[in-house]
Structure formats: structure tokens, C-alpha cells
């Protein structure tokens, strides 16, 4: 539980309440009741807490997911990830995220139900993208071309599917979820290998646009 300063800012209030909200949201839902209960437990004026989350449930879920990002980064600092191969990094990052949210599965189930409502679908997609982007950045990815987008789209879909499995996983230590994730990571690695091979072949093919450009502006 994060200790708050004597006169906290709204950002500090959000950061402090975010990781504690799921415990109450699991029972009360992502609503003012859960927010008020969490604020009271943290010694925060409920009225201030409501101002800190003007968007209600979606803002609370957003803040919780952001706190999960921070928790994953703390569990797997750069020096730890540096010693791993890329496959191991991605697996470790996804598993760390799952381990962080697993104790609050009911709150997560309720959060996902809210984010799939028509008015929240776009926000839910952005939060999913943010999670995938955060994991790839922690893994050391610096791609800025189309790989930046394909990697995040693929990881986002894998993470989303794995979360769905986790929500109903009663196996010890989430063994079934981890096995599911391992199979999906295998798929990512095969895709990346095939893509690299295809791109490698393409590098040796003549470029029609480049040829036409040289007809007008010969290379020196």
C-alpha cells in the first residue's frame, strides 16, 4: 500500500488508490462504492477520490492497468531482462503481468466486461495496445517501422487470449494458462522467423520503383 504525503496531488491520489481498487471492485463493481471504500481505507477524502477519477469506472480501470505496468517493470528490471533471450523476455513479461492481476481475477472480469461495452470499446483497445507496447519496450524493442505495429498487435492478441484462459484456470500455479501462453509464444516466434526469411529474400529482388526513379535521377 502506497503511503500518501500530507497534501497529495490528484495524480498522487490516483497512483495510491489504483492498485488497491480491485479488492473492492471485485465485490462492489467498478463504481463509486468501491472508490469510496478504497479511499476511506487509504485515509483519502472520498470526495477528493471522485475528483481524481472524473471518468468513473473507466478511469479507475485505466489507473489500475497502469499500476500493473509499473509493477511488471519493478519485477523485471532491465538488468534482469538483459540476460534473457527475446522469447524468454516476452514470456517473463506476460507471466509477470498475469501474476500481478491473478489475485484480482473477479475485478479483472468485471473490468473487461465494462471495457467491452460499445461506448468503451475504443478505450479498451487503447489499453490493450498500451499493455503490449509497454511489454515490448521493456523487452528492449526499438522498432519504428511496420514491425513496431505488427509486434504489438500480435502480442496484444496473445495476451488477451491468455487472460481469457486465466480467468477460468483452476490449475495449480496457473499451469494451464502458462502452457497456453507457451504455445502462443511459439506461434509468434515461428511467425517472426518466417517473416524475416521472406524479407531477406525480398532484399535481393530488384525494386521497380527504385529502377524507375533511377531512370529520372541516376544515382551517382
Tab-separated table of C-alpha atoms in Angstrom:
chain	number	residue	atom	x	y	z
A	1	UNK	CA	0.000	0.000	0.000
A	2	UNK	CA	1.466	3.328	-1.113
A	3	UNK	CA	1.812	5.974	1.591
A	4	UNK	CA	0.466	9.376	0.641
A	5	UNK	CA	2.079	12.723	1.516
A	6	UNK	CA	0.189	15.127	3.786
A	7	UNK	CA	-1.143	17.212	0.884
A	8	UNK	CA	-1.226	14.870	-2.117
A	9	UNK	CA	-1.877	15.941	-5.677
A	10	UNK	CA	-4.654	14.286	-7.663
A	11	UNK	CA	-2.021	12.310	-9.573
A	12	UNK	CA	-0.637	11.007	-6.284
A	13	UNK	CA	-4.128	10.106	-5.103
A	14	UNK	CA	-4.772	8.165	-8.313
A	15	UNK	CA	-1.439	6.359	-8.081
A	16	UNK	CA	-2.051	5.382	-4.462
A	17	UNK	CA	-5.638	4.210	-4.898
A	18	UNK	CA	-5.225	2.418	-8.236
A	19	UNK	CA	-3.597	-0.833	-7.039
A	20	UNK	CA	-5.979	-1.046	-4.066
A	21	UNK	CA	-9.193	-0.525	-6.031
A	22	UNK	CA	-9.559	-4.092	-7.387
A	23	UNK	CA	-10.003	-5.585	-3.915
A	24	UNK	CA	-13.213	-3.603	-3.502
A	25	UNK	CA	-14.248	-3.644	-7.162
A	26	UNK	CA	-14.348	-7.444	-7.021
A	27	UNK	CA	-17.303	-7.200	-4.638
A	28	UNK	CA	-18.903	-3.839	-5.359
A	29	UNK	CA	-18.057	-3.429	-9.034
A	30	UNK	CA	-16.073	-0.589	-10.592
A	31	UNK	CA	-18.215	2.166	-9.147
A	32	UNK	CA	-18.392	4.930	-6.569
A	33	UNK	CA	-18.999	2.438	-3.762
A	34	UNK	CA	-15.701	0.688	-4.433
A	35	UNK	CA	-13.916	4.018	-4.847
A	36	UNK	CA	-15.299	5.417	-1.598
A	37	UNK	CA	-14.357	2.260	0.314
A	38	UNK	CA	-10.819	2.305	-1.077
A	39	UNK	CA	-10.403	5.993	-0.338
A	40	UNK	CA	-11.575	5.515	3.248
A	41	UNK	CA	-9.127	2.634	3.727
A	42	UNK	CA	-6.325	4.831	2.408
A	43	UNK	CA	-7.286	7.827	4.532
A	44	UNK	CA	-8.363	9.857	1.488
A	45	UNK	CA	-11.449	12.048	1.441
A	46	UNK	CA	-13.932	10.193	-0.844
A	47	UNK	CA	-14.887	13.497	-2.478
A	48	UNK	CA	-11.246	14.054	-3.428
A	49	UNK	CA	-11.031	10.496	-4.737
A	50	UNK	CA	-14.009	11.090	-7.003
A	51	UNK	CA	-12.380	14.213	-8.400
A	52	UNK	CA	-9.232	12.157	-9.065
A	53	UNK	CA	-11.277	9.758	-11.222
A	54	UNK	CA	-13.647	12.028	-13.165
A	55	UNK	CA	-14.307	9.331	-15.758
A	56	UNK	CA	-15.638	6.908	-13.178
A	57	UNK	CA	-15.197	3.201	-13.816
A	58	UNK	CA	-13.109	3.550	-16.981
A	59	UNK	CA	-10.692	5.949	-15.287
A	60	UNK	CA	-10.341	3.580	-12.338
A	61	UNK	CA	-9.648	0.618	-14.618
A	62	UNK	CA	-7.168	2.681	-16.624
A	63	UNK	CA	-5.312	3.633	-13.439
A	64	UNK	CA	-5.258	0.023	-12.225
A	65	UNK	CA	-3.838	-1.226	-15.519
A	66	UNK	CA	-1.192	1.494	-15.357
A	67	UNK	CA	-0.259	0.341	-11.865
A	68	UNK	CA	0.127	-3.159	-13.298
A	69	UNK	CA	2.549	-1.748	-15.891
A	70	UNK	CA	4.621	-0.248	-13.081
A	71	UNK	CA	4.532	-3.466	-11.055
A	72	UNK	CA	5.767	-5.516	-14.016
A	73	UNK	CA	8.619	-3.066	-14.637
A	74	UNK	CA	9.599	-3.321	-10.959
A	75	UNK	CA	9.528	-7.140	-11.024
A	76	UNK	CA	11.647	-7.323	-14.171
A	77	UNK	CA	14.205	-4.500	-14.224
A	78	UNK	CA	16.421	-4.002	-17.310
A	79	UNK	CA	19.378	-5.838	-15.795
A	80	UNK	CA	17.235	-8.943	-15.292
A	81	UNK	CA	15.765	-8.894	-18.791
A	82	UNK	CA	19.155	-8.205	-20.391
A	83	UNK	CA	20.343	-11.715	-19.556
A	84	UNK	CA	17.381	-13.327	-21.353
A	85	UNK	CA	16.734	-14.161	-24.976
A	86	UNK	CA	13.856	-12.268	-26.585
A	87	UNK	CA	11.466	-15.233	-26.299
A	88	UNK	CA	12.266	-15.542	-22.591
A	89	UNK	CA	11.774	-11.811	-22.078
A	90	UNK	CA	8.324	-11.767	-23.640
A	91	UNK	CA	7.269	-14.886	-21.755
A	92	UNK	CA	8.549	-13.491	-18.463
A	93	UNK	CA	6.837	-10.157	-19.029
A	94	UNK	CA	3.468	-11.669	-19.879
A	95	UNK	CA	3.688	-14.072	-16.937
A	96	UNK	CA	4.633	-11.225	-14.595
A	97	UNK	CA	1.584	-9.304	-15.765
A	98	UNK	CA	-0.639	-12.335	-15.277
A	99	UNK	CA	0.778	-12.941	-11.800
A	100	UNK	CA	0.076	-9.324	-10.912
A	101	UNK	CA	-3.584	-9.375	-11.925
A	102	UNK	CA	-4.361	-13.002	-10.973
A	103	UNK	CA	-5.173	-12.261	-7.311
A	104	UNK	CA	-7.896	-9.911	-8.562
A	105	UNK	CA	-9.465	-12.087	-11.218
A	106	UNK	CA	-13.039	-11.152	-10.356
A	107	UNK	CA	-12.179	-7.454	-10.541
A	108	UNK	CA	-10.477	-8.097	-13.879
A	109	UNK	CA	-13.509	-9.980	-15.162
A	110	UNK	CA	-15.723	-7.041	-14.230
A	111	UNK	CA	-13.269	-4.572	-15.769
A	112	UNK	CA	-13.181	-6.419	-19.079
A	113	UNK	CA	-16.982	-6.553	-19.143
A	114	UNK	CA	-17.061	-2.765	-18.804
A	115	UNK	CA	-14.427	-2.251	-21.499
A	116	UNK	CA	-16.369	-4.392	-23.988
A	117	UNK	CA	-19.423	-2.153	-23.724
A	118	UNK	CA	-19.968	-0.330	-27.046
A	119	UNK	CA	-19.150	3.085	-25.593
A	120	UNK	CA	-15.874	1.779	-24.127
A	121	UNK	CA	-14.564	-0.475	-26.911
A	122	UNK	CA	-12.164	2.141	-28.296
A	123	UNK	CA	-10.768	2.826	-24.827
A	124	UNK	CA	-10.395	-0.884	-24.184
A	125	UNK	CA	-8.462	-1.289	-27.431
A	126	UNK	CA	-6.128	1.553	-26.462
A	127	UNK	CA	-5.475	-0.006	-23.057
A	128	UNK	CA	-4.724	-3.359	-24.685
A	129	UNK	CA	-2.325	-1.694	-27.099
A	130	UNK	CA	-0.662	0.155	-24.219
A	131	UNK	CA	-0.071	-3.101	-22.336
A	132	UNK	CA	1.515	-4.748	-25.380
A	133	UNK	CA	3.594	-1.664	-26.147
A	134	UNK	CA	4.822	-1.490	-22.554
A	135	UNK	CA	5.918	-5.134	-22.602
A	136	UNK	CA	7.747	-4.773	-25.900
A	137	UNK	CA	9.522	-1.645	-24.698
A	138	UNK	CA	10.612	-3.410	-21.520
A	139	UNK	CA	11.841	-6.245	-23.724
A	140	UNK	CA	14.098	-3.741	-25.490
A	141	UNK	CA	12.216	-3.370	-28.754
A	142	UNK	CA	13.124	-0.173	-30.610
A	143	UNK	CA	11.424	-0.841	-33.947
A	144	UNK	CA	9.893	2.217	-35.580
A	145	UNK	CA	8.783	0.714	-38.902
A	146	UNK	CA	5.774	-1.518	-39.512
A	147	UNK	CA	7.355	-4.104	-37.186
A	148	UNK	CA	6.503	-1.755	-34.319
A	149	UNK	CA	2.820	-2.222	-35.070
A	150	UNK	CA	2.771	-5.899	-36.032
A	151	UNK	CA	4.666	-6.929	-32.894
A	152	UNK	CA	2.262	-5.077	-30.636
A	153	UNK	CA	-0.837	-6.263	-32.465
A	154	UNK	CA	0.274	-9.887	-32.247
A	155	UNK	CA	1.364	-9.691	-28.614
A	156	UNK	CA	-1.848	-7.859	-27.716
A	157	UNK	CA	-3.953	-10.649	-29.208
A	158	UNK	CA	-1.860	-13.310	-27.477
A	159	UNK	CA	-2.080	-11.540	-24.131
A	160	UNK	CA	-5.828	-11.021	-24.490
A	161	UNK	CA	-6.403	-14.689	-25.291
A	162	UNK	CA	-4.185	-15.752	-22.402
A	163	UNK	CA	-6.087	-13.543	-19.964
A	164	UNK	CA	-9.328	-15.194	-21.095
A	165	UNK	CA	-7.848	-18.611	-20.288
A	166	UNK	CA	-6.526	-17.384	-16.931
A	167	UNK	CA	-9.912	-16.132	-15.784
A	168	UNK	CA	-11.232	-19.712	-15.655
A	169	UNK	CA	-7.973	-21.504	-14.830
A	170	UNK	CA	-8.136	-23.529	-11.613
A	171	UNK	CA	-4.877	-25.405	-12.202
A	172	UNK	CA	-2.090	-25.130	-9.658
A	173	UNK	CA	0.138	-22.136	-10.272
A	174	UNK	CA	-1.894	-21.292	-13.401
A	175	UNK	CA	-0.168	-24.213	-15.134
A	176	UNK	CA	-2.784	-24.428	-17.880
A	177	UNK	CA	-2.520	-20.719	-18.584
A	178	UNK	CA	1.270	-20.875	-18.749
A	179	UNK	CA	1.103	-23.842	-21.137
A	180	UNK	CA	-1.366	-21.949	-23.334
A	181	UNK	CA	0.934	-18.923	-23.342
A	182	UNK	CA	3.959	-21.072	-24.259
A	183	UNK	CA	2.123	-22.409	-27.310
A	184	UNK	CA	1.144	-18.913	-28.396
A	185	UNK	CA	4.691	-17.620	-27.939
A	186	UNK	CA	5.859	-20.494	-30.139
A	187	UNK	CA	3.484	-19.192	-32.771
A	188	UNK	CA	4.904	-15.678	-32.510
A	189	UNK	CA	8.451	-16.945	-32.868
A	190	UNK	CA	7.582	-19.025	-35.930
A	191	UNK	CA	5.843	-16.038	-37.484
A	192	UNK	CA	8.820	-13.746	-36.835
A	193	UNK	CA	11.221	-16.325	-38.286
A	194	UNK	CA	9.121	-16.779	-41.424
A	195	UNK	CA	8.722	-13.018	-41.819
A	196	UNK	CA	12.479	-12.489	-41.515
A	197	UNK	CA	13.108	-15.130	-44.169
A	198	UNK	CA	10.613	-13.561	-46.560
A	199	UNK	CA	12.048	-10.096	-46.013
A	200	UNK	CA	15.537	-11.449	-46.558
A	201	UNK	CA	14.554	-12.860	-49.908
A	202	UNK	CA	12.868	-9.602	-50.827
A	203	UNK	CA	16.079	-7.687	-50.277
A	204	UNK	CA	17.640	-9.462	-53.253
A	205	UNK	CA	14.798	-8.675	-55.602
A	206	UNK	CA	15.030	-5.648	-57.897
A	207	UNK	CA	12.805	-2.744	-56.865
A	208	UNK	CA	10.608	-1.497	-59.695
A	209	UNK	CA	10.059	1.903	-58.049
A	210	UNK	CA	13.784	2.317	-57.436
A	211	UNK	CA	14.543	1.378	-61.065
A	212	UNK	CA	12.055	3.924	-62.376
A	213	UNK	CA	13.451	6.566	-60.029
A	214	UNK	CA	16.953	5.981	-61.333
A	215	UNK	CA	15.777	6.487	-64.885
A	216	UNK	CA	14.854	10.039	-63.879
A	217	UNK	CA	17.526	10.672	-61.242
A	218	UNK	CA	20.536	8.427	-61.821
A	219	UNK	CA	22.452	7.509	-58.689
A	220	UNK	CA	25.915	8.977	-58.506
